[in-house]
Coordinates of N, CA and C in Angstrom, one line a residue:
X558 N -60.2 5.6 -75.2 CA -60.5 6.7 -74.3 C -59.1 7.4 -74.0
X559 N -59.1 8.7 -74.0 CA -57.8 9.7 -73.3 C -58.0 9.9 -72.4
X560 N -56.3 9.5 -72.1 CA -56.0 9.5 -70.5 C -54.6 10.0 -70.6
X561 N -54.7 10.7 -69.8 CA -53.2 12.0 -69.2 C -52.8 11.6 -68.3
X562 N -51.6 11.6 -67.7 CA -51.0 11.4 -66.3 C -49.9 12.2 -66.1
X563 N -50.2 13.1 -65.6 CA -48.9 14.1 -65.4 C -48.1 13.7 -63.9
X564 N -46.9 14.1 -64.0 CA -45.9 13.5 -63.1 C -44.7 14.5 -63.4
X565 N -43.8 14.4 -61.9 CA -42.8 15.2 -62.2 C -42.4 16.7 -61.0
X566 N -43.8 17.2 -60.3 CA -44.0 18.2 -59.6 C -43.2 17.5 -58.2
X567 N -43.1 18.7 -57.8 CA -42.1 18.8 -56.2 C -42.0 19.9 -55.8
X568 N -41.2 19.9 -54.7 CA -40.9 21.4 -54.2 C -39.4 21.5 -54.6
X569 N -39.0 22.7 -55.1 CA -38.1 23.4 -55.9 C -37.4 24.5 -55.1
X570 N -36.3 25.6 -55.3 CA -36.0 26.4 -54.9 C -36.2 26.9 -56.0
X571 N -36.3 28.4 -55.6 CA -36.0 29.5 -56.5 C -34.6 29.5 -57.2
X572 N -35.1 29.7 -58.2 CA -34.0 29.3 -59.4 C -33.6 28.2 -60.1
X573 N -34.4 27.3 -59.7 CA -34.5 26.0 -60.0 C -35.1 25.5 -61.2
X574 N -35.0 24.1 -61.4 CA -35.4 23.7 -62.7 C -36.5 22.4 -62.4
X575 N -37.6 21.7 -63.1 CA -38.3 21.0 -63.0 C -38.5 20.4 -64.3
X576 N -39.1 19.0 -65.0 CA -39.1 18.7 -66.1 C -40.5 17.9 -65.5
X577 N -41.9 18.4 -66.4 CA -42.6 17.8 -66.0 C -43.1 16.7 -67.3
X578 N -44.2 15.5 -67.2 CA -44.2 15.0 -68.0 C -45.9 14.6 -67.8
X579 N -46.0 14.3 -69.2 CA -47.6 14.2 -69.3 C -47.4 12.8 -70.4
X580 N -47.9 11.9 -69.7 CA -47.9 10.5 -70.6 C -49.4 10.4 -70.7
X581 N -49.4 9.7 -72.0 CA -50.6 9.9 -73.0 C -51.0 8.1 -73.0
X582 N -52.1 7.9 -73.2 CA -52.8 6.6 -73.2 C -54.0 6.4 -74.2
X583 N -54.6 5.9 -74.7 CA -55.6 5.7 -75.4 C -55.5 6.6 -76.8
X584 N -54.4 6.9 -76.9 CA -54.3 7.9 -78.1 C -52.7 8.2 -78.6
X585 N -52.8 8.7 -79.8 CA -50.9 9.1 -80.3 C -50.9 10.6 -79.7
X586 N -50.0 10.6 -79.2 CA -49.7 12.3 -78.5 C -49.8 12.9 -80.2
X587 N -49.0 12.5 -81.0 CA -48.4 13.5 -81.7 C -49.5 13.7 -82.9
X588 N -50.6 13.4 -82.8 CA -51.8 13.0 -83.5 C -52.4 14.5 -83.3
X589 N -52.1 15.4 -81.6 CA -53.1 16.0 -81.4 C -52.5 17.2 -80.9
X590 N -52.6 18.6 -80.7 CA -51.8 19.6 -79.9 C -52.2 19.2 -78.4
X591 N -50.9 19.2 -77.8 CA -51.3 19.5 -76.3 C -50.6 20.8 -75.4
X592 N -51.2 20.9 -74.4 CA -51.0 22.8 -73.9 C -51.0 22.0 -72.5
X593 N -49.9 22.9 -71.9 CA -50.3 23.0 -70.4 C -50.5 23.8 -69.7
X594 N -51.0 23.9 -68.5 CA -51.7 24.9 -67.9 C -51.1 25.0 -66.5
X595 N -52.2 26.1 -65.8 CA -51.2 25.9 -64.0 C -52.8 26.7 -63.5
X596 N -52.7 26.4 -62.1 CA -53.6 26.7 -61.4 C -53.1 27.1 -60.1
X597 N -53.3 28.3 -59.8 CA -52.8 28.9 -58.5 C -53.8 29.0 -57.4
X598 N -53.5 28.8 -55.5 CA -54.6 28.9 -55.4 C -55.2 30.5 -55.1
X599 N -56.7 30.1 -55.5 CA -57.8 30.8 -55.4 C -57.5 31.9 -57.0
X600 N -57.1 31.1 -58.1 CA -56.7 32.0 -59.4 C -57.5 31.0 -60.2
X601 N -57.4 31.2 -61.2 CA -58.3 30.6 -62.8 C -57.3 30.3 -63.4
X602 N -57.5 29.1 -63.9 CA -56.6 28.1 -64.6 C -56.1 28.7 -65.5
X603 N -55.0 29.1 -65.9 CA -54.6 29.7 -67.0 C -53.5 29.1 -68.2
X604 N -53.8 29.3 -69.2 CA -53.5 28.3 -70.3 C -51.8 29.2 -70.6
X605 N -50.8 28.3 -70.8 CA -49.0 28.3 -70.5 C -48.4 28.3 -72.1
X606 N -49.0 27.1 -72.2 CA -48.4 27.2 -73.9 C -48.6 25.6 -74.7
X607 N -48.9 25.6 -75.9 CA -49.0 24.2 -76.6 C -48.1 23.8 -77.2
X608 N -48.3 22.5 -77.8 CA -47.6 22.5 -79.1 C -48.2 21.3 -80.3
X609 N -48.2 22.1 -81.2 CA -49.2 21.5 -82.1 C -48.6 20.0 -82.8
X610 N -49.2 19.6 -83.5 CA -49.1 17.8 -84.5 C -47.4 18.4 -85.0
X611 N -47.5 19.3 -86.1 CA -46.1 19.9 -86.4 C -45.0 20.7 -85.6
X612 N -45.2 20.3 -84.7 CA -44.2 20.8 -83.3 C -44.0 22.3 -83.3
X613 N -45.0 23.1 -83.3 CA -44.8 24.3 -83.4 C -45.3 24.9 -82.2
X614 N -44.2 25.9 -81.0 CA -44.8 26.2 -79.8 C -45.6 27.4 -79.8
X615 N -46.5 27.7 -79.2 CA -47.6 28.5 -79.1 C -47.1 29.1 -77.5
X616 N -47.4 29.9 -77.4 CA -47.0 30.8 -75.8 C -47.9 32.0 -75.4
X617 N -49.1 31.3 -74.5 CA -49.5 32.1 -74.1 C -49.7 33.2 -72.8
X618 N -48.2 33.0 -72.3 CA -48.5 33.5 -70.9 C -46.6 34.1 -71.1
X619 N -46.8 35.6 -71.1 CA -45.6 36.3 -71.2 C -44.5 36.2 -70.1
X620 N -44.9 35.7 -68.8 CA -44.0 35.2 -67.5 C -43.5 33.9 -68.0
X621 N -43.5 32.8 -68.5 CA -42.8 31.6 -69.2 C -41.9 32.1 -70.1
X622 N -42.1 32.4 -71.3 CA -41.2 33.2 -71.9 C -39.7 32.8 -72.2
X623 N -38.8 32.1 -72.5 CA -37.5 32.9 -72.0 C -37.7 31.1 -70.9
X624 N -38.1 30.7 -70.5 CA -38.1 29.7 -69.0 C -38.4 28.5 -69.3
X625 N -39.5 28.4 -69.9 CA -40.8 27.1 -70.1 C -40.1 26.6 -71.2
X626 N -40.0 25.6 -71.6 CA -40.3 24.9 -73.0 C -41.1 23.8 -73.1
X627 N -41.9 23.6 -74.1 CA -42.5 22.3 -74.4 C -41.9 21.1 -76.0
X628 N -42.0 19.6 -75.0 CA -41.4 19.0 -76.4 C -41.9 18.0 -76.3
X629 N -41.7 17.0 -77.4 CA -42.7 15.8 -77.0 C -41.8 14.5 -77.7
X630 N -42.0 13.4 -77.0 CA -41.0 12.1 -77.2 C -42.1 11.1 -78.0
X631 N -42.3 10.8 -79.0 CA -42.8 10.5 -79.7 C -43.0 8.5 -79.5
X632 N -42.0 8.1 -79.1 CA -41.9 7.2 -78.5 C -42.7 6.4 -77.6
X633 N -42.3 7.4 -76.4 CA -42.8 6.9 -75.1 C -43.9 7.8 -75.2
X634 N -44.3 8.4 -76.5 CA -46.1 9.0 -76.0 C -46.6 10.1 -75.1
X635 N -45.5 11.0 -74.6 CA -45.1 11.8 -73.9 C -44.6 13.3 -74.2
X636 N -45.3 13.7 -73.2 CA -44.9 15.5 -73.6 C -44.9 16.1 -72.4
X637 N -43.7 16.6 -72.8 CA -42.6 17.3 -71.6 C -42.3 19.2 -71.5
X638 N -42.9 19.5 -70.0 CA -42.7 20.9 -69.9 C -41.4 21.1 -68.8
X639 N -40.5 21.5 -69.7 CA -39.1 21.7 -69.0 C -39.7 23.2 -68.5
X640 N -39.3 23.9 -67.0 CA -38.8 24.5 -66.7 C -37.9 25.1 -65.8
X641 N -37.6 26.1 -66.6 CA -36.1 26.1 -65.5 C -36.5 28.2 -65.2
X642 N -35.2 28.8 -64.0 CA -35.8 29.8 -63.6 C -36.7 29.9 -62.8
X643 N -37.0 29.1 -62.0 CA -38.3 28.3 -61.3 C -38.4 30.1 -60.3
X644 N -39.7 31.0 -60.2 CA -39.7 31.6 -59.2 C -41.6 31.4 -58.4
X645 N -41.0 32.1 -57.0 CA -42.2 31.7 -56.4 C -43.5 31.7 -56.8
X646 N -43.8 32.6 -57.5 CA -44.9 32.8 -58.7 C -45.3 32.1 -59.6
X647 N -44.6 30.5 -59.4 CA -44.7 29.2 -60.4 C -45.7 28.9 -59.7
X648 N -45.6 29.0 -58.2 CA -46.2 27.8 -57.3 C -47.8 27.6 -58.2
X649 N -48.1 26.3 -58.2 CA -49.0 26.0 -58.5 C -49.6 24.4 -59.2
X650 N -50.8 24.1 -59.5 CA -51.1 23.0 -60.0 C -50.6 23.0 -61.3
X651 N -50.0 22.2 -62.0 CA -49.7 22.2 -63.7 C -51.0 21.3 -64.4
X652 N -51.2 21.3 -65.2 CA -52.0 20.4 -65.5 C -51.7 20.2 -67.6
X653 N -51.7 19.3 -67.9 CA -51.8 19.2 -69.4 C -53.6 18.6 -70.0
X654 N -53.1 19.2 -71.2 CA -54.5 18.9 -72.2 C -54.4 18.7 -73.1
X655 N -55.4 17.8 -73.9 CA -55.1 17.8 -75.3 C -56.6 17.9 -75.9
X656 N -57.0 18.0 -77.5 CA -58.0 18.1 -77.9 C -57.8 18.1 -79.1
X657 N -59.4 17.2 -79.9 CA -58.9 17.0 -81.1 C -58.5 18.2 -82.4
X658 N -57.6 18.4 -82.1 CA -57.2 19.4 -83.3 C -55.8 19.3 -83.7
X659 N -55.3 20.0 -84.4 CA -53.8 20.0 -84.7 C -53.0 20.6 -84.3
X660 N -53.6 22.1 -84.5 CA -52.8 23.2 -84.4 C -53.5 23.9 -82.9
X661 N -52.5 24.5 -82.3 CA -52.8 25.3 -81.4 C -53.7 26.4 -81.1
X662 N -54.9 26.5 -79.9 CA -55.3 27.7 -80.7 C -54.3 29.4 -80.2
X663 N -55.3 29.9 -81.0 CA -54.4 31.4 -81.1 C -54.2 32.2 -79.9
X664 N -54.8 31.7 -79.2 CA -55.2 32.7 -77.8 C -55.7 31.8 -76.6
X665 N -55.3 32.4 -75.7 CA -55.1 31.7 -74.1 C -56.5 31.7 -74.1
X666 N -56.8 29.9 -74.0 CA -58.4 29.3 -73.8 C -58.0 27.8 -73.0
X667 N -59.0 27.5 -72.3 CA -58.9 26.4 -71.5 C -59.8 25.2 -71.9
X668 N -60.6 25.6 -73.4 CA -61.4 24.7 -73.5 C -60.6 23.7 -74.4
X669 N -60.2 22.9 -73.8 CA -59.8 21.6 -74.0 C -60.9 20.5 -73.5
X670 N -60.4 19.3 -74.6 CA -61.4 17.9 -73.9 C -61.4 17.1 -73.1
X671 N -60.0 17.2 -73.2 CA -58.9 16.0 -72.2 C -58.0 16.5 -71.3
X672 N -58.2 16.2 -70.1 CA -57.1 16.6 -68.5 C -56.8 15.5 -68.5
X673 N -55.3 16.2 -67.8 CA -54.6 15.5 -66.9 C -55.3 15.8 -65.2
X674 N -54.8 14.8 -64.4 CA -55.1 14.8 -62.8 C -54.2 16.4 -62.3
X675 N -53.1 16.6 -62.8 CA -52.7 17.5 -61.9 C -51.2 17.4 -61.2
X676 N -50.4 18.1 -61.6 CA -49.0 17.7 -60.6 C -48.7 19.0 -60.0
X677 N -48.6 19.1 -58.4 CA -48.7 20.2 -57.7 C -46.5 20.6 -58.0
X678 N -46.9 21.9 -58.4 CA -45.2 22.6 -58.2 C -45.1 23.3 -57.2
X679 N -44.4 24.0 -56.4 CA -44.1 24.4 -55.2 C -42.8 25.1 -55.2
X680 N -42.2 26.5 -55.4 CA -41.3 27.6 -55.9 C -40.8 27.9 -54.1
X681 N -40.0 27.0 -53.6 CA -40.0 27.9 -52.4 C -38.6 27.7 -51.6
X682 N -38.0 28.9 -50.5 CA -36.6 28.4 -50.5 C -36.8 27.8 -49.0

């Protein structure tokens, strides 16, 4: 069974940096693309950016850009959303996903199979 545990959220200053992490269980991370997401409140989850079986990043949200990156440790089964540039407009729930496919899809969608619980960020000085 897949299971996500994201970890890593806190409260930050503006201009700051955060490395969050999504450890994988019941499965090979690198078997599958995973994307992460954020949830603001009272907003709709909106899909950040993936990265597919062949480590190719996908970016769906033009404010990341330039800030976000995603990578994954093959090792420890884990995939990691570095960001740095941290502004108030981060604040929000992060959440990772994965689903059985390879490649990323082409366009900002939430239908994924598998969640993570959620790691709250918080942009504030």
């Amino acid at each position: 069974q897949v299971h996500l545990v994201e970890s890593g959220g806190g409260l930050v200053q503006p201009g700051g940096s955060l490395r969050l992490s999504c450890a994988a269980s019941g499965f090979t991370a690198t078997y599958f693309a995973t994307g992460w997401f954020r949830q603001a409140p009272g907003k709709e989850r909106e899909a950040l950016l993936c990265l597919s079986t062949s480590d190719l990043t996908t970016y769906y949200t033009d404010s990341v850009k330039g800030r976000f990156t995603i990578s994954r440790d093959v090792a420890a089964n884990t995939v990691y959303l570095q960001m740095n540039s941290l502004k108030p407009e981060d604040t929000a729930v992060y959440f990772c996903a994965t689903d059985h496919r390879y490649d990323c899809p082409g366009g900002p969608t939430t239908d994924f199979g598998s969640w993570g619980q959620g790691t709250q960020v918080t942009v504030s000085s």
